[in-house]
PDB file of C-alpha atoms and ligand atoms in Angstrom:
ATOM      1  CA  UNK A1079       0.000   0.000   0.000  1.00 62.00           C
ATOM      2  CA  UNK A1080       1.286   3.458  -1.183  1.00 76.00           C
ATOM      3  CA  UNK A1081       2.731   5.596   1.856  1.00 92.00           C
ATOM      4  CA  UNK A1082       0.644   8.239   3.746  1.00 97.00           C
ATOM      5  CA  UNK A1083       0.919  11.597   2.046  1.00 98.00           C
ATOM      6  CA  UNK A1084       2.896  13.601   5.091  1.00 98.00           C
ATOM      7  CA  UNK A1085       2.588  17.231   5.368  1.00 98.00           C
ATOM      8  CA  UNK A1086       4.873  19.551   6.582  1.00 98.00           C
ATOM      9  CA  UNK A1087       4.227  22.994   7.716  1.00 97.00           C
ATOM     10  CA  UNK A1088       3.319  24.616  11.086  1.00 95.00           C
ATOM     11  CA  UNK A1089       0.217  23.843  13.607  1.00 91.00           C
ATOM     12  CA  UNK A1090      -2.031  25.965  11.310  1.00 93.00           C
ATOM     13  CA  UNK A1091      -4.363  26.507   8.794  1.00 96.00           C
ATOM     14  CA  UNK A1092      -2.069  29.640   6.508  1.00 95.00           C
ATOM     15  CA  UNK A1093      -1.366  27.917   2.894  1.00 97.00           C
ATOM     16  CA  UNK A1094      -1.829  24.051   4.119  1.00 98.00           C
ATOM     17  CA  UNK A1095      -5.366  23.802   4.760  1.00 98.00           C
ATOM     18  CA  UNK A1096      -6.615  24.117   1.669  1.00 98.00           C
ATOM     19  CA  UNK A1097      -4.451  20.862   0.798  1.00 98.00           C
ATOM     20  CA  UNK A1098      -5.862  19.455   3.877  1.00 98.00           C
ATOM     21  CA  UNK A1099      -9.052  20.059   2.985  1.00 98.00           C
ATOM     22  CA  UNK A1100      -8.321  18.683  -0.778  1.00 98.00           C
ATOM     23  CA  UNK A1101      -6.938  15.278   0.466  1.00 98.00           C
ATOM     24  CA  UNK A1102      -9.598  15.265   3.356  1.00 98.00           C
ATOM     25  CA  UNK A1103     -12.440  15.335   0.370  1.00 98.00           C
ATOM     26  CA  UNK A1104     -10.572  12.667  -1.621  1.00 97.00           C
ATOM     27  CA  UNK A1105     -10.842  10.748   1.221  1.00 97.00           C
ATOM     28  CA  UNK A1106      -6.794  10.128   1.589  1.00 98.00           C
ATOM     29  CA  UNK A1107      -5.379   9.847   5.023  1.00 97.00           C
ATOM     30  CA  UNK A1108      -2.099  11.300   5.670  1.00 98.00           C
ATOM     31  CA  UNK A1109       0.371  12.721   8.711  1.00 98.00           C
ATOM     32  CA  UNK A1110       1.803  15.881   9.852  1.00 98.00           C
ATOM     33  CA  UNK A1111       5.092  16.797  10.687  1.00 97.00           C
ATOM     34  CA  UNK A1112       4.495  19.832  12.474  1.00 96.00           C
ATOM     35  CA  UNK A1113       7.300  22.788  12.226  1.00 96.00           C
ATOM     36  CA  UNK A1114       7.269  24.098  15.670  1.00 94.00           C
ATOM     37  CA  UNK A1115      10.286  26.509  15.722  1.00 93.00           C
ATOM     38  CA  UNK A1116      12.899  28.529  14.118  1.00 94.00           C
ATOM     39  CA  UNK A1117      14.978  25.336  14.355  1.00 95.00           C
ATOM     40  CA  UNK A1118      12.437  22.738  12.993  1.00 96.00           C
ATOM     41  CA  UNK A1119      12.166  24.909   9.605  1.00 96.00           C
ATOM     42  CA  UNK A1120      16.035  25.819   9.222  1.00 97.00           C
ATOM     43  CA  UNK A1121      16.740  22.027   9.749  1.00 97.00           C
ATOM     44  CA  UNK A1122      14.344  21.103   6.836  1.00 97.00           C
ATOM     45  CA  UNK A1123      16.166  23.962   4.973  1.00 97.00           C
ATOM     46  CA  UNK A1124      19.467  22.372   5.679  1.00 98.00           C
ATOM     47  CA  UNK A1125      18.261  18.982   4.588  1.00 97.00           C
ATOM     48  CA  UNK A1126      17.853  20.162   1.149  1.00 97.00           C
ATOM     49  CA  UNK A1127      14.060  19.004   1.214  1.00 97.00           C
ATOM     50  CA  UNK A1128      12.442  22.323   0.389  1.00 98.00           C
ATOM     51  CA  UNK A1129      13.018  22.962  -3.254  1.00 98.00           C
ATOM     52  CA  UNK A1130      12.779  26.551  -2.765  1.00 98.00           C
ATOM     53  CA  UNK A1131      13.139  27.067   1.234  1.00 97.00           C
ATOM     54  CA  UNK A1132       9.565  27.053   1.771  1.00 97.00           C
ATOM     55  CA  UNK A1133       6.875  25.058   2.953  1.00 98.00           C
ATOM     56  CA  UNK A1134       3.885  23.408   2.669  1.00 98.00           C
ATOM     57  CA  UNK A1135       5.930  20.331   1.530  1.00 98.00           C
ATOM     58  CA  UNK A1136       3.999  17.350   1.367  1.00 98.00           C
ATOM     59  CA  UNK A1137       5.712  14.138   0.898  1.00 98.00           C
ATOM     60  CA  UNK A1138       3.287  12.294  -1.925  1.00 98.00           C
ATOM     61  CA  UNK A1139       3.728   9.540  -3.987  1.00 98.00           C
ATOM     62  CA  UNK A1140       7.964  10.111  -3.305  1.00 97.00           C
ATOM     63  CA  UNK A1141       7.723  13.512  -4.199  1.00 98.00           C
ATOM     64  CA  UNK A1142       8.565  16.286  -1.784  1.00 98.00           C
ATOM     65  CA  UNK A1143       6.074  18.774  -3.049  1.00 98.00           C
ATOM     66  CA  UNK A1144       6.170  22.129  -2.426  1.00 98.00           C
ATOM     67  CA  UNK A1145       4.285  25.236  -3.843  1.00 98.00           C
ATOM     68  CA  UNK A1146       0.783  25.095  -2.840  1.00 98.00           C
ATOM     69  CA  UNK A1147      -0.980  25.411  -6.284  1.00 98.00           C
ATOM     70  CA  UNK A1148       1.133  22.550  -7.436  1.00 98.00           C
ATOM     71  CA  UNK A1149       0.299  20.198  -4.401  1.00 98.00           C
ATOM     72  CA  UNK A1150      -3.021  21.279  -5.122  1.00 98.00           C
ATOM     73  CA  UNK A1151      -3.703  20.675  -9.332  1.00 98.00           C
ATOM     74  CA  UNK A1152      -1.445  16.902  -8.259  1.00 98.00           C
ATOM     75  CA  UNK A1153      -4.160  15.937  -5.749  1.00 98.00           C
ATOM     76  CA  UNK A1154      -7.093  17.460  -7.586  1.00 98.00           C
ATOM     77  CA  UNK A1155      -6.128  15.789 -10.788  1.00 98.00           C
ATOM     78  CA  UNK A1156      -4.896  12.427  -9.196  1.00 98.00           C
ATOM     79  CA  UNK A1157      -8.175  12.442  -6.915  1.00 98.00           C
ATOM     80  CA  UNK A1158     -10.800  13.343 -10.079  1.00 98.00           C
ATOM     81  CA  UNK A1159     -11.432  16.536  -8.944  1.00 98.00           C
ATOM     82  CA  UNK A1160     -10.276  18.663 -11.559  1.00 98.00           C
ATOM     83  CA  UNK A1161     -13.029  18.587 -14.166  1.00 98.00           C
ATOM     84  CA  UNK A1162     -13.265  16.060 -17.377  1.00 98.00           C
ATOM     85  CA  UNK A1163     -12.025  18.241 -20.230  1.00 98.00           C
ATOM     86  CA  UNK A1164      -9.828  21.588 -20.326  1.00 98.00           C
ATOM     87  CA  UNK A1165     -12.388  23.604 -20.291  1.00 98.00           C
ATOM     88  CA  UNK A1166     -14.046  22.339 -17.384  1.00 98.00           C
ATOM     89  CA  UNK A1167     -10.315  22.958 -15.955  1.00 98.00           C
ATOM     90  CA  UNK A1168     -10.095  26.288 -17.585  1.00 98.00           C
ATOM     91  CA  UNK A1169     -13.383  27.453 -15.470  1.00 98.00           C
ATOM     92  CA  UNK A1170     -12.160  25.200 -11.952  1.00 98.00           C
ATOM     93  CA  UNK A1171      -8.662  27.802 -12.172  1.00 98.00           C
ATOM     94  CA  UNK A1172     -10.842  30.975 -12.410  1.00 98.00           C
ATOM     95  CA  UNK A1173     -12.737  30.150  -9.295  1.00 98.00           C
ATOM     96  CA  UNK A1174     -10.242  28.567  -7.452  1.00 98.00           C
ATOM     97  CA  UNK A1175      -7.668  31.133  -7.896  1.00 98.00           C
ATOM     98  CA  UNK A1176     -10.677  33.789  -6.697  1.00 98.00           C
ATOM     99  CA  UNK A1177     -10.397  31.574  -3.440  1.00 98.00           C
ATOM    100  CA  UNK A1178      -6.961  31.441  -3.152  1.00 97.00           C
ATOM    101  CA  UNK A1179      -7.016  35.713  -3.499  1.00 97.00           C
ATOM    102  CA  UNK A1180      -9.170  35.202  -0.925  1.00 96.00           C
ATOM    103  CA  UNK A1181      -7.619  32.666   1.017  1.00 95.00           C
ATOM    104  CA  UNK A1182      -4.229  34.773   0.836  1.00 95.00           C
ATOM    105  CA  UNK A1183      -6.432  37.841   2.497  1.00 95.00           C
ATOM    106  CA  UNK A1184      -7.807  35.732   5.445  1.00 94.00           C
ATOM    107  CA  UNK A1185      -4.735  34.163   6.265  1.00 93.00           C
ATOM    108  CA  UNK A1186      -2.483  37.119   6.153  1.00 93.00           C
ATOM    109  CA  UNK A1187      -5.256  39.455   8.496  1.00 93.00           C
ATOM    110  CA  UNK A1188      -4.443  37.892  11.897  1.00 90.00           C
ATOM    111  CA  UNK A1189      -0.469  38.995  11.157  1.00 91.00           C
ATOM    112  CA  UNK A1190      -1.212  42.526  10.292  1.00 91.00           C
ATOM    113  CA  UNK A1191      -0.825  45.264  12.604  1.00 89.00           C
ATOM    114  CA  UNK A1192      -3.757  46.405  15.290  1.00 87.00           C
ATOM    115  CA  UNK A1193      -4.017  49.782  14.271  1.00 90.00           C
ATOM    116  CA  UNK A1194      -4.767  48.295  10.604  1.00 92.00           C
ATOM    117  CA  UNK A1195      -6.255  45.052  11.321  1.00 90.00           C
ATOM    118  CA  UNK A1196     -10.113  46.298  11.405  1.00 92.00           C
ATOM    119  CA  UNK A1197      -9.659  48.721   8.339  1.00 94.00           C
ATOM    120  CA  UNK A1198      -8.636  45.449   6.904  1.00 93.00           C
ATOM    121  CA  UNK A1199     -11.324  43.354   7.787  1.00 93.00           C
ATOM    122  CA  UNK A1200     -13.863  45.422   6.678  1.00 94.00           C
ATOM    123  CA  UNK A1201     -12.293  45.900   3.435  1.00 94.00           C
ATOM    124  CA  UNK A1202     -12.457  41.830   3.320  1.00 95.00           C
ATOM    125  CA  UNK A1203     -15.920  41.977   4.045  1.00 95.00           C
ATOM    126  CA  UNK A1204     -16.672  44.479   1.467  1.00 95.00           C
ATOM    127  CA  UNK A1205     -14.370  42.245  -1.529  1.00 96.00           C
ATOM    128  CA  UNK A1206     -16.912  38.986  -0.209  1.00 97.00           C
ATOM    129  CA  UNK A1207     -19.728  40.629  -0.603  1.00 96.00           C
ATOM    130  CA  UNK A1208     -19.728  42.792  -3.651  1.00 97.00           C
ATOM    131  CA  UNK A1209     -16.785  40.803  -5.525  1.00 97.00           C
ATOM    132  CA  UNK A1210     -16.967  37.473  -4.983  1.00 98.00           C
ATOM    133  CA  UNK A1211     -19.482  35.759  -3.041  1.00 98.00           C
ATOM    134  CA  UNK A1212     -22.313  37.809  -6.149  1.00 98.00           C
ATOM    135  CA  UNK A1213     -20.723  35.821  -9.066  1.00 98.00           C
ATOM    136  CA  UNK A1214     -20.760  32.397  -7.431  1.00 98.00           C
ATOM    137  CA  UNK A1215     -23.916  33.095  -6.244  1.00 98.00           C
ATOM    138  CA  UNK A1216     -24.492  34.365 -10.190  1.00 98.00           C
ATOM    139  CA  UNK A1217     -22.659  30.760 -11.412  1.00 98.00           C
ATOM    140  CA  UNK A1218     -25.011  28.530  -9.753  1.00 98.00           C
ATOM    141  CA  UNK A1219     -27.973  30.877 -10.696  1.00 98.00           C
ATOM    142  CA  UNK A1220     -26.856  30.265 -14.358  1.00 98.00           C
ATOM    143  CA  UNK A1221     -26.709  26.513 -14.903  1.00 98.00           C
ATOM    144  CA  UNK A1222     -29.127  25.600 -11.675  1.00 97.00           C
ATOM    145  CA  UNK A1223     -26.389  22.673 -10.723  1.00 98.00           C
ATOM    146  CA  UNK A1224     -25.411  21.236  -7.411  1.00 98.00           C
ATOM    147  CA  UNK A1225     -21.932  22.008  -8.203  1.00 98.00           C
ATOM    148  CA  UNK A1226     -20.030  24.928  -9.554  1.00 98.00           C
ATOM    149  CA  UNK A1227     -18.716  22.962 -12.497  1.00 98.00           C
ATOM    150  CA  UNK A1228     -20.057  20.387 -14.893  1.00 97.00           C
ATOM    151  CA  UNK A1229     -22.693  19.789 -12.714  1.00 97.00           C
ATOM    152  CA  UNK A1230     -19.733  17.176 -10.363  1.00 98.00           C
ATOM    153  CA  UNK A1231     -17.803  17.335  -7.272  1.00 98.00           C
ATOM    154  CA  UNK A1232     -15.007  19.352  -7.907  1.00 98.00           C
ATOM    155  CA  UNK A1233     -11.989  21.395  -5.960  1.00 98.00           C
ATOM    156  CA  UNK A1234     -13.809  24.386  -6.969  1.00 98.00           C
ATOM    157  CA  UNK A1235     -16.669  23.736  -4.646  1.00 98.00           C
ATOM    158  CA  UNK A1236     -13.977  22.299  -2.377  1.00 98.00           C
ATOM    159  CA  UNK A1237     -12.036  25.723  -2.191  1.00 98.00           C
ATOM    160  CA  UNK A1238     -15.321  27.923  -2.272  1.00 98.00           C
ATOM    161  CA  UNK A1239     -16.649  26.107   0.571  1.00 98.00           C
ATOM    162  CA  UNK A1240     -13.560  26.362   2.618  1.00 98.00           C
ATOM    163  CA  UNK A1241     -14.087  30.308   1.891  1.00 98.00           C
ATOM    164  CA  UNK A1242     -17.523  30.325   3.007  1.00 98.00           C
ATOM    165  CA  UNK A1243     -16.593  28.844   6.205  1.00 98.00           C
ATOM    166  CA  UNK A1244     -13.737  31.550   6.799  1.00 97.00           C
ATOM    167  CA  UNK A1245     -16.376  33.720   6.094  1.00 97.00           C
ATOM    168  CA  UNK A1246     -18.830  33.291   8.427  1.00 97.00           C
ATOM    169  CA  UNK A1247     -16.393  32.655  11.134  1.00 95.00           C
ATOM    170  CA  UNK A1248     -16.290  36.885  10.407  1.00 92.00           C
ATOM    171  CA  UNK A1249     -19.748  37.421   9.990  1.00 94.00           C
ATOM    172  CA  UNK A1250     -21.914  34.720  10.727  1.00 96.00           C
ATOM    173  CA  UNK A1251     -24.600  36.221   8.410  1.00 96.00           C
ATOM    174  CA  UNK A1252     -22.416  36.642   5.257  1.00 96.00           C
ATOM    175  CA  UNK A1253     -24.871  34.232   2.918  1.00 98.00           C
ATOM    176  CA  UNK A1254     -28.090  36.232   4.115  1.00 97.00           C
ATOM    177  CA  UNK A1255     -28.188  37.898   0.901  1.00 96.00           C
ATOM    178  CA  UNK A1256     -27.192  34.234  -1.438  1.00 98.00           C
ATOM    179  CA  UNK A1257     -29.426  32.061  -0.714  1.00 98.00           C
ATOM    180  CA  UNK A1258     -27.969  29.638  -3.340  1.00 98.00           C
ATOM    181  CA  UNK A1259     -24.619  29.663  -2.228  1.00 98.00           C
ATOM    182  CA  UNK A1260     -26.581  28.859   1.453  1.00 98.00           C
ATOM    183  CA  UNK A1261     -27.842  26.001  -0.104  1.00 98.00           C
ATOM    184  CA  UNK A1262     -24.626  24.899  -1.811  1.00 98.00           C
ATOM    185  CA  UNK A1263     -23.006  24.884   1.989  1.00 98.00           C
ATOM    186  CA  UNK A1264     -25.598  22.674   2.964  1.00 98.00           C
ATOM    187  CA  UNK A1265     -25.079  20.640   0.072  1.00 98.00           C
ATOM    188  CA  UNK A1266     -21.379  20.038   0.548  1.00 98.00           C
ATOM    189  CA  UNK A1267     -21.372  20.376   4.303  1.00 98.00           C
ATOM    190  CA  UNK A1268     -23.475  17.200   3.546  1.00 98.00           C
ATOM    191  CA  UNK A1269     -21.240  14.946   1.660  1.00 98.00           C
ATOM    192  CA  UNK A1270     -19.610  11.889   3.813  1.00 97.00           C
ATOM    193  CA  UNK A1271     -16.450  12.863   3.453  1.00 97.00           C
ATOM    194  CA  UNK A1272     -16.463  16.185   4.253  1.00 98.00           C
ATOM    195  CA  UNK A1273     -18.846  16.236   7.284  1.00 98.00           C
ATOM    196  CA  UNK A1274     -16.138  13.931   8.486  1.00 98.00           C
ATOM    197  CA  UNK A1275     -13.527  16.660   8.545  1.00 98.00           C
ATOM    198  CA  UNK A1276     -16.251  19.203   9.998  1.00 98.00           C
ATOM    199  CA  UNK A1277     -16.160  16.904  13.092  1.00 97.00           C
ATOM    200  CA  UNK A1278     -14.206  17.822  16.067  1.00 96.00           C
ATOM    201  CA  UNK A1279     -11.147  15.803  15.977  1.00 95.00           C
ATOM    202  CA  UNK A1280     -10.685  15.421  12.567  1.00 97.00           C
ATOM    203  CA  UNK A1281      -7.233  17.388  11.660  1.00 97.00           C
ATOM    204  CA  UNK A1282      -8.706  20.415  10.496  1.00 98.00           C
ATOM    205  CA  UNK A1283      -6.995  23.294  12.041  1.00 96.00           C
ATOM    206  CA  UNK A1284      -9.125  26.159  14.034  1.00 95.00           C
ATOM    207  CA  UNK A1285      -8.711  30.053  13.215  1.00 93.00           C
ATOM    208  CA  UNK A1286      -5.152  31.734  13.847  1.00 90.00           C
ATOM    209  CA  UNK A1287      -5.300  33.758  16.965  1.00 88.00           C
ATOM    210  CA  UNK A1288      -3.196  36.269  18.333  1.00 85.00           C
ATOM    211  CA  UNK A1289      -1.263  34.084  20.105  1.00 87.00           C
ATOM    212  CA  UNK A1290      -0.760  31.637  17.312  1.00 88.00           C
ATOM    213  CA  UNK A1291       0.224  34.416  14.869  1.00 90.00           C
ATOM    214  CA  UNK A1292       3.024  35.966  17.625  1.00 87.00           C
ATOM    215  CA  UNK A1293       4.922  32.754  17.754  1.00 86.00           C
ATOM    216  CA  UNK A1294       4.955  31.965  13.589  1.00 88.00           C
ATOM    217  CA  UNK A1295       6.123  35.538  12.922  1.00 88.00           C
ATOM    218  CA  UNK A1296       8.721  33.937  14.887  1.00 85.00           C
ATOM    219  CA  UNK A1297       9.473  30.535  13.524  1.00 85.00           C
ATOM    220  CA  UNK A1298       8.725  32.388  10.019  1.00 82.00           C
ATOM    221  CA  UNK A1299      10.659  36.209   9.808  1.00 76.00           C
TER     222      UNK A1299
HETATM  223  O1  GSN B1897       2.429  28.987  -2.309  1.00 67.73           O
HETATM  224  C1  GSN B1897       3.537  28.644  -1.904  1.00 67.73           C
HETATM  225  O2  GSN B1897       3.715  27.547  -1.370  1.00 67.73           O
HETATM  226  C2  GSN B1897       4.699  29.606  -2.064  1.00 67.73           C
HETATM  227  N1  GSN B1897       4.483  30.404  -3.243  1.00 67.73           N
HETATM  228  C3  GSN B1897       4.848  30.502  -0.858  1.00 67.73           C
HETATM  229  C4  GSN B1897       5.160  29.718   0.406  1.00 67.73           C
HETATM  230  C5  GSN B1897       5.641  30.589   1.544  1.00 67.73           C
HETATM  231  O3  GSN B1897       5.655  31.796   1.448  1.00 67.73           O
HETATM  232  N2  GSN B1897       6.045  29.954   2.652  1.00 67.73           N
HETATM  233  C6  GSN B1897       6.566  30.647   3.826  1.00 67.73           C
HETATM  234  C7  GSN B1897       5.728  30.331   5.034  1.00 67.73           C
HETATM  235  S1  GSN B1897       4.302  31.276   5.085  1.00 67.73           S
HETATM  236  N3  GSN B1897       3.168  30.330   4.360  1.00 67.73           N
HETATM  237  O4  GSN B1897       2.743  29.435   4.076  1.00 67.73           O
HETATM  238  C8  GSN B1897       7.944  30.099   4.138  1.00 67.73           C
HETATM  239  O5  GSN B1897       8.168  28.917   4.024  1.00 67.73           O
HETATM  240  N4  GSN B1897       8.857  30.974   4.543  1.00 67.73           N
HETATM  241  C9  GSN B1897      10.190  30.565   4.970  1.00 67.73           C
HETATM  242  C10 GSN B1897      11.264  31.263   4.200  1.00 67.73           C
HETATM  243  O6  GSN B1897      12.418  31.161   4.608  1.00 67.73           O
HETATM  244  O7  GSN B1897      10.959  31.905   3.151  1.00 67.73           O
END
């Protein structure tokens, strides 16, 4: 049997939890080597296993993989997740990368400054509401699917519902105004594999906090 995938990176969500949430969804188990300190990441460094000095790196299929979009297309594609033709593909990367430009905003807010963390916020808020979270709700409106692409499971509605959720942990009424993109959480909060990794336990990671963020600018800068 092939080797667990193992992922390394720090006790977080920041650029690994979308690939957590990716191999969650496919169902694949894997293990974490968890970078607690300055030392942990400058003695991966010195090993020579990060390609470019940076992690995620996730050990798959005797790969060391960094670069999050490229662990991400490998276990979409490997996993069926990544649409049956190139166009299917060509509309999966448009609304994936929108989650990833929002996935780079939530994860960088709990490092910013205080004096500019709320201006920040609310300038989140405002890109969710009137940028992105209007066309999805637009996309499903259009072709009256379950899913956001080819009317099948894909990493787009994995990586859209991962944003929902980060959104509502800000405002827990974000999807009062989309009522189909309140249905398509329901949807795919429902599906066996991922209400598994919505249950306590599982190795989804919770919010940064203050705390959290203090120590990683740490290990990280
Ligand atoms: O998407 C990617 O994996 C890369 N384009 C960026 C990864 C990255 O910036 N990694 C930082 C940790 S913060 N986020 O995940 C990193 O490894 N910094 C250590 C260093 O010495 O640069």
């Amino acid at each position: 049997m092939a080797e667990k995938p193992k992922l390394h990176y720090f006790s977080g969500r920041g650029r690994m939890e979308t690939i957590r949430w990716m191999l969650a969804v496919a169902g694949v188990e894997f293990e974490e080597q968890t970078i607690k300190s300055k030392e942990d990441l400058a003695k991966l460094k010195q090993d020579g296993v990060l390609l470019f000095q940076q992690v995620p790196m996730v050990e798959i299929d005797g790969m060391k993989m960094v670069q999050t979009r490229a662990i991400l297309n490998y276990i979409a594609a490997k996993y069926n997740l990544y649409g049956k033709d190139l166009k299917e593909r060509a509309f999966i990367d448009m609304y994936c990368e929108a989650t990833m430009d929002l996935n780079e905003m939530f994860i960088t807010l709990p490092f910013k400054p205080a004096d500019t963390k709320e201006k920040e916020k609310a300038q989140l808020f405002e890109k969710i509401s009137t940028r992105y979270f209007p066309r999805f709700e637009t996309v499903l409106k259009g072709h009256g699917q379950d899913y956001l692409v080819g009317n099948k499971f894909s990493r787009a509605d994995v990586q859209l519902f991962e944003s929902i959720l980060m959104a509502e942990e800000m405002d827990e009424n974000i999807l009062s105004k989309f009522p189909l993109l309140k249905a398509f959480k329901t949807r795919i909060s429902n599906l066996p594999s991922v209400k598994k990794f919505l249950q306590p336990g599982s190795k989804r990671k919770p919010p940064t906090d203050d705390k959290t963020a203090a120590e990683l600018i740490k290990t990280f800068m």
